[in-house]
Every structure is written in C-alpha cells, then in structure tokens.
Amino acid sequence: MLDTTAFDLRRYIQGNNHSLGVWITLIALIVFGVMRYDNFGGSYNISSFLNYNAMFIVIAVGMCFVIMTGGIDLSVGSVAAFTSVVAAYLSPYGIQVALPGAVAAGLAIGGLNAFFVVAMRIPPFIATLATMLGAKGGALVISGAQTISIDWTSNFTKLGLEKAFGILPWTIVITAIVVVGLWVLLEKTSLGRTVLAIGGGEDASVMMGLNVTRAKVLVYVLSGGCAGMAGLFLASGFGAGQPLEGVGWELSAIASVVVGGTLLTGGMGSISATVAGALLLGLVFNILNFENGRGVISLSAYWQMVIRGAFLFAVIVFQSRVASTAKKGTI
Amino acid sequence: MQHLIEMSGIKKSFAGVVALQNANLHIAPGEVHAIIGQNGAGKSTLIKILTGVYRRDAGEVTINGTPSTVSTPREAQDAGIATIYQELSLVPLRSVTENVMMGYEPRTRFGTIDWKAAHKRTREILERFGIDIDVKAQLGSYSTAIQQLVAIARAVSLNAQLVIMDEATSSLDDQEIEILFSVVRELKKEGVAVLYISHFLDELYQICDRVTIMRDGQTVGQRVISETTKLGLISEMLGRDPEEIEAAGMTGLGGGEKAEPGSSLFEAENISTARGLKDVSLTLRKGEIVGLGGLLGSGRTETARALFGLDGLKSGKIDAHGSSGQIGTPAEAIAAGVGFLTEDRKREGIVPHMSVRENMTLALLPKLKTMGMVDRKRETELVERFIKSLGIKTSGMEQPIRELSGGNQQKVLLARWLALEPEVLILDEPTRGVDVGAKFEIQSIIREYVDKGLGVLLISSEFEELVEGADRIVVLRDGFSITELENPGVTEEALIAAIAHHHEEAAA
C-alpha cells in the first residue's frame, strides 16, 4: 500500500526540485546554530535577525519578479538609500506619512525604470544601471551627503521597536504581508503566470494576446516599491536616513533569488525559495557573529564576506546537484 | 558486404519506461539511409545511442566490423560519425572560416593561427560542395541553409564516414533543399554515408537508397526505397492496413461532410501592410477551410499576421464578425474570436519552462479568473479534457512542454486555441515537423471542429494538404491575392498551374 501523504510529499519535492537545495541548507544551518550556540534559537535573536533582514527580503522578492520576466533591476540598493532619506525627512509627520511617502518614492523610480525598459526599449541592465546612479546621486543631493536623523518623538519609531499585537515587530509583520501578497500574485493570479510566460518566451506571450506591456511595467514598479519599503526599514532600523547605504544590495538580492533556484534567464521562479535564499545569506553572518562570540576565533567583517561568498557558491553547486538528482526520480 | 554501422538488438529504458526494445540499424558505406517512424517510435533514442549521448542497456553496435566503444559525442566524432542537428551547433557571430576550422586551425611557425591558410582551406572545402561564399564573413549573416551546409562541410573535413542529418530540411525553402540534396549526393559519391531523418516522405524518394522503419521502439522493417510506395511506408509506420488509409485519404482533413458554408465570419478587403502585403482580399465563412496557396514569400504568413493584428494595415479593411472595431493587436483579435497557431512553434508558440497545463491555458487565463485568481479546479478539468480528446501523449499535465515530442507540443498549442472556442482559427503550417501519425490526428481534429462550425484559414507548403483539406484556396503571389480555386475539383496540378501560370504572366 502506498502511503498517500508520502506520495504527495514526493510529488511536491519533484515539482519543486529547483529550490530543494536552499531549503535543505537553511534547515541544516538552523539546526547547526541551535545546537552549537546558546540563545541562537532565542526569541531575541530570532526577532532581531528578522528585523534586520526584513529589508533584504522585501528587495529580494521584488527582484525575483523582475528576474522572472528575464529582466534585472540594479537600482534597488540606491533606491533604498534614497527612500531611507525620504522616510527620515517625513518621520516628523508620523509613520502614516513616512511609509506611503517612502514607498511612493520607490514606486516612482520603479516607474522610471519601467518607462525606460518598456517604452524606450532600453535593455534592463543599462536602464536600471542609469537609475541606480541617478538615485544614488539623488539621495546624496537631498541629504547633503549627511545621514538624516529620524524624529524620535513621532510614532515612526514604533515601526522597528513596537511589537504588533505584542508578538512581532511591525517591520516583520509588514514584510510577511508583502511576501504573502507577492506569493499569491505569482502563484494564484493570471498576472503571475503572465510574468512567467514572458520570461519563458516573450514572443509567444504576445502571440497569445497576453498583456506583456502591463506585466513588464508592473514588475519594475513593484521592484521599486519593494526597494522603497526596504529604505523605510533601513531608516527605522538605523534611526536615520542613510544616503550612503545600499551599495551592493542589488547583488545580494540577485544572489538570494538565484540561490532560491530562480533562473536568471527568466521563466521560472519561486517567492518562498527567494525568501529562503535571503534568510540563508543573512544566517551566514548571524552564525559567524555567534562563532566570534565564543571567543575562540575572531573573523573580521571582511573575512565574513569571503566566507559568505564561498558558502553561496557551495549552496548553488549543491542546489543544482539536488535538482538534477530529484529530476531523475531518485529522491 | 561489410556494413559501416551495424546496430542490432538494441534495448534502452528510461526510468523503467521502455524506449527501445529490439531495434536494428544497418548502414552500408556510402549509402543514404533514412529512418522513419512516428514520434516516440524511438528514432532519436536509437541515434543518440549511436552518437554516444545515451548508453544502451543491451545490444551490439559495430563500426566497420569492430565493436564500438563510443560513449561520448566526442568519441563518436573521432570515430567518423558527425551529426548535423536541426538547431545548429555553430557560432553565428564568428566567421565561416573560424566555424569550419575551430579546434583544427593551421598554425604558422610562431604558433599563431595561419589565417591565410585557414581561409584557403575553408574555401577549398566549401567549393567541393559548390558553395562559393565569403569565408571571412560572419556565419550568421548567411541563410540557415548555408549555415547547415557549413556544418556539413566541417563534419566532412574532419573525415566523417557517416553524417547524420536530423530534420535538416525543416527550415529550408525549396531552393535551399535542392542545394542540400546536391551536397548529399556529392557526399555519397565520395563514399560518405548519410543517415537521414525526415518527416517529409517525398524527400526520401528523392535522395535515399534504403529506409529503416520504426514503430513502438522496434525496427519493423528495412526497405529499398525504390521498391516501396509511400502508402506502403505509411501503413508500415502506423501498423495499419494500406486500404484503410487509402479509403480515409492521405490526409485527415478530407472526408468531412461538405456542408453548405454558413454565414461570413471574416472579410479582408484589399489589405496591405509594411511587411510586403500589397493587395489581398479574402472571405472566410462558418464551417469551411480556406487555404492560402503560394510559394514561400508570396505573402501567406504576412496575410495571417495582418489578420491577427500583428502588423498594422497600410490600407484596406478587415471585418471580423465578432468584433465591432478594427483589429490592431493580438489581444483584440483574440477578443474578436480569432486564434493564430503560428509556424514558429519554438519561438512564438510554446513557453518551454512551463507545464503542459500552463501552456494550454495561458491565452485562456482571463476567462479562468474568478476574483482575480486562477480557478485551478476548472483549469485542471479543462486540461484533462483536452489531453484526452486530442490524444496528447504526456506523463501528466505538469510535465514541462519542452519534454514532449513536436507533434504533441503542437496538439497542446492547438488545444490552447480550441479552448478559447474561437470562431476563426488561422493555422500556419500546422503539421510541419510533425510525424505522419500525429499529422493525421491533428488534421482530423481540425476537420472535426470545422464540421462543428469553426472557420479555418490554412497555410501549408504541402499542396496535398491544401488540395484535400481546403474548401477554397486563395492563391497568393508577391503579396497579391490573384485567384481563387474552389473544391471539389481542385487537383495538385491545378494548384501548381495556378501558381505557376500567374508567375509566367508576371514575367511576361
């Protein structure tokens, strides 16, 4: 007799073999951390870890959508820097103004990307490289190249500090809402399928009467909005608008997406695996910090980056091995 | 006589599924040998075993009488077996010379590449096949046919004893096919054997000596081609009685009750586009197939593109029964009840990463939505229904479409349009690159829907398909619709005459 639940799991694994490696590694790393370090699994570490990595997660899921259409968005790091300044300037008016303001600024720059890529037909790499430089300059101009402190008297500070319903910080709750929303958008709506169809074959999508223009505009605007949200988290997390931050974030986001098994050429991708990828990258730093805390070794931030690079490479290799084994049906 | 290649009793299974159970292939030196069979008959598996892509589970392979040790494509190449794939494995951005010489470039005294000698040698190699082109130019600047010939030239220059051509002619026009055939004959003269895989049976009679017929993973026959009839080959390939096939007609399009055509669905009046369409008029009525006849470049595909809203009209007008306004985009055409199965299945048809289910329902998604969400239950039911009714061979609806054979991919795409319940379906070469069995099935499906009232505009390079299938044939030449032939009564000769006659007129 075949156990039906086991059968379903097997089906699921075979259907999702592109992201199997990242989940296995993530779970292994968590188990390793919990067993090796005290307090690793404690609520403080979990909460502060998620709080800090929230901005990387929202950027990564936005990036995932762009990559699934076969595009790329290099501007996300600069956009986050820019909107962190915007959020800091708006913080005296409270979160109800700063949040929509920062997100709107991100959406606007995303709209600019969409205009370049869709209307002017400029390759995404070039177009978003231009807005990356532009947004970075913009952040420095409006801030005078200074960090802009947030207004500590307004309710803006609640974002990172106060717990929603007494359980988790607002940052994490908002991130979860964004992630779930985008997951539904990808998996359950026709728009999500259009996004994948474009990445798989843009000509074919046009021939089927799919609204390719609309979907492509949407992914860039969406990615901009996500980066805007990340900027808000950045300002709240650091207590200031950070015009010089965000360097290399686009690459971390791309790494999260790729580690999650999403094809860089588009046409295939997963929101949940992208989140797992972003968590994995953050977790490496978290674990190295704990390791340093044991006092046996002391790795500088630079060495941590080297290790993270090597680890990332190892996971991608592992991932592709797992994917091909699962495909052959031996799992 | 010793065979060049002898494969006997070849067995191969993939994860428990038998692909080959008792396959044999004997190729004599210097012969042109064809393999035919339906999709899934095991042709490509057999060839991939020969070229070292797959390893056989059982059976013997000998090359020139000695047991073969080939286990990688590279070793096959070294053993004198060269494969020319449908998708070329050359570098289009580099020059012709570089492509022919790659890995074997002549050197100067200093160890650098001797370009003068390389160009000269490339020119000599190509001249043997009567190809005179600028070898310094980018390979990609030449037509597919020339690129294919360059690939063959490279293979032969590496002392191939056997050249395998997989669907070599599927993307060539008549003239280019003629050049390819003369190269095949040249190879034969030089004692090089050719293994030829094609769905076009007519081609086999032009160049092949013998043919191996496969069905369900087995070799069911080996024939000298001059001693067999086309009908005989088809019946052996399908495992059906020749008389039965003859009674049904050679294509699946005929045999339908020719009912009185219904009301008009679609009228194009004097349309022209920037893509070379000058003045085309045609009407399509309910329950009829209108064929577009003409040579390559006569404006057949261009007409289809204009009707589907892909190319803007410069003049003239299109009246689609189902739409009030003009059709300016594919989305508007689809909304007006028009579907378009394109000729270029790979680029404009399938989305390779997606599953059979997703591919089938992409165009239908707007209708499968409830509150913005895709209704998975209805989607699944619909896909199941079409897989069954069109006889799509797949391991399940979640199988990626790229893993399906050409004929089954085409059926999925056909289902994609039929699911939209269109009034008009434009079919551009619906059976190209599809094996004979699937071809017959696809044609039967089309006829079935036409009998239920669908209007079909059929573009086909196969005159047989047009003559048997179409109720009327609109003949095109140089972007003009020049005449209309009405069935019954149209013969292939009449169609060819109509095309040719007007060419003479044009020349006069």
Tab-separated table of C-alpha atoms in Angstrom, chain A residues 11 18 184 187-210 214 263 265-268 327-328, chain B residues 15 308 310 330-331 334 340 342 347-354 357-359 361-363 365-366 369 372-374 376 379 398 402-403 416-417:
chain	number	residue	atom	x	y	z
A	11	ARG	CA	5.396	14.738	-5.870
A	18	HIS	CA	14.827	23.739	-8.213
A	184	VAL	CA	-0.404	34.976	-4.078
A	187	GLU	CA	1.056	31.550	-7.769
A	188	LYS	CA	-2.626	32.288	-7.911
A	189	THR	CA	-3.274	35.064	-10.403
A	190	SER	CA	-3.151	35.193	-14.154
A	191	LEU	CA	-0.787	38.137	-13.867
A	192	GLY	CA	1.740	35.922	-12.120
A	193	ARG	CA	1.522	33.404	-14.866
A	194	THR	CA	1.911	36.126	-17.457
A	195	VAL	CA	5.139	37.183	-15.734
A	196	LEU	CA	6.495	33.647	-16.033
A	197	ALA	CA	5.291	33.334	-19.610
A	198	ILE	CA	7.163	36.498	-20.589
A	199	GLY	CA	10.383	35.139	-19.130
A	200	GLY	CA	9.831	31.830	-20.883
A	201	GLY	CA	9.051	33.328	-24.264
A	202	GLU	CA	8.131	36.925	-24.847
A	203	ASP	CA	7.170	36.467	-28.490
A	204	ALA	CA	4.919	33.564	-27.639
A	205	SER	CA	3.275	35.645	-24.915
A	206	VAL	CA	2.480	38.468	-27.333
A	207	MET	CA	1.008	35.970	-29.771
A	208	MET	CA	-1.293	34.638	-27.096
A	209	GLY	CA	-2.702	38.071	-26.519
A	210	LEU	CA	-1.227	38.320	-23.034
A	214	ARG	CA	1.313	45.783	-18.432
A	263	LEU	CA	16.530	31.087	-13.414
A	265	THR	CA	17.100	33.984	-17.792
A	266	GLY	CA	13.551	34.141	-16.504
A	267	GLY	CA	10.556	31.917	-16.908
A	268	MET	CA	10.873	30.088	-13.642
A	327	LYS	CA	14.599	15.154	-11.502
A	328	LYS	CA	15.949	11.704	-12.217
B	15	ALA	CA	13.403	5.017	-15.511
B	308	PHE	CA	-4.265	38.634	-36.334
B	310	LEU	CA	0.374	41.742	-35.571
B	330	PRO	CA	-3.370	40.082	-30.990
B	331	ALA	CA	-5.397	40.696	-27.831
B	334	ILE	CA	-8.476	37.043	-29.718
B	340	PHE	CA	-3.476	32.004	-34.652
B	342	THR	CA	1.989	30.135	-35.647
B	347	ARG	CA	9.756	30.973	-30.623
B	348	GLU	CA	6.169	32.114	-30.905
B	349	GLY	CA	4.326	29.100	-29.617
B	350	ILE	CA	5.479	27.184	-26.599
B	351	VAL	CA	6.785	28.571	-23.314
B	352	PRO	CA	9.353	25.826	-22.704
B	353	HIS	CA	9.715	26.012	-18.908
B	354	MET	CA	6.006	25.852	-18.342
B	357	ARG	CA	-1.256	22.681	-18.242
B	358	GLU	CA	0.161	26.191	-18.061
B	359	ASN	CA	0.930	26.296	-21.755
B	361	THR	CA	-4.358	27.753	-20.563
B	362	LEU	CA	-2.177	30.864	-20.985
B	363	ALA	CA	-4.393	32.515	-23.580
B	365	LEU	CA	-6.476	32.839	-18.320
B	366	PRO	CA	-8.749	35.895	-18.481
B	369	LYS	CA	-10.342	34.004	-13.421
B	372	GLY	CA	-8.507	37.854	-9.999
B	373	MET	CA	-7.426	34.340	-9.077
B	374	VAL	CA	-6.906	31.486	-11.469
B	376	ARG	CA	-7.359	25.813	-10.591
B	379	GLU	CA	-8.323	24.753	-15.248
B	398	GLU	CA	2.540	19.009	-15.033
B	402	ARG	CA	9.688	21.015	-23.798
B	403	GLU	CA	9.892	17.316	-22.966
B	416	ARG	CA	-4.711	26.319	-26.337
B	417	TRP	CA	-6.682	27.899	-29.164
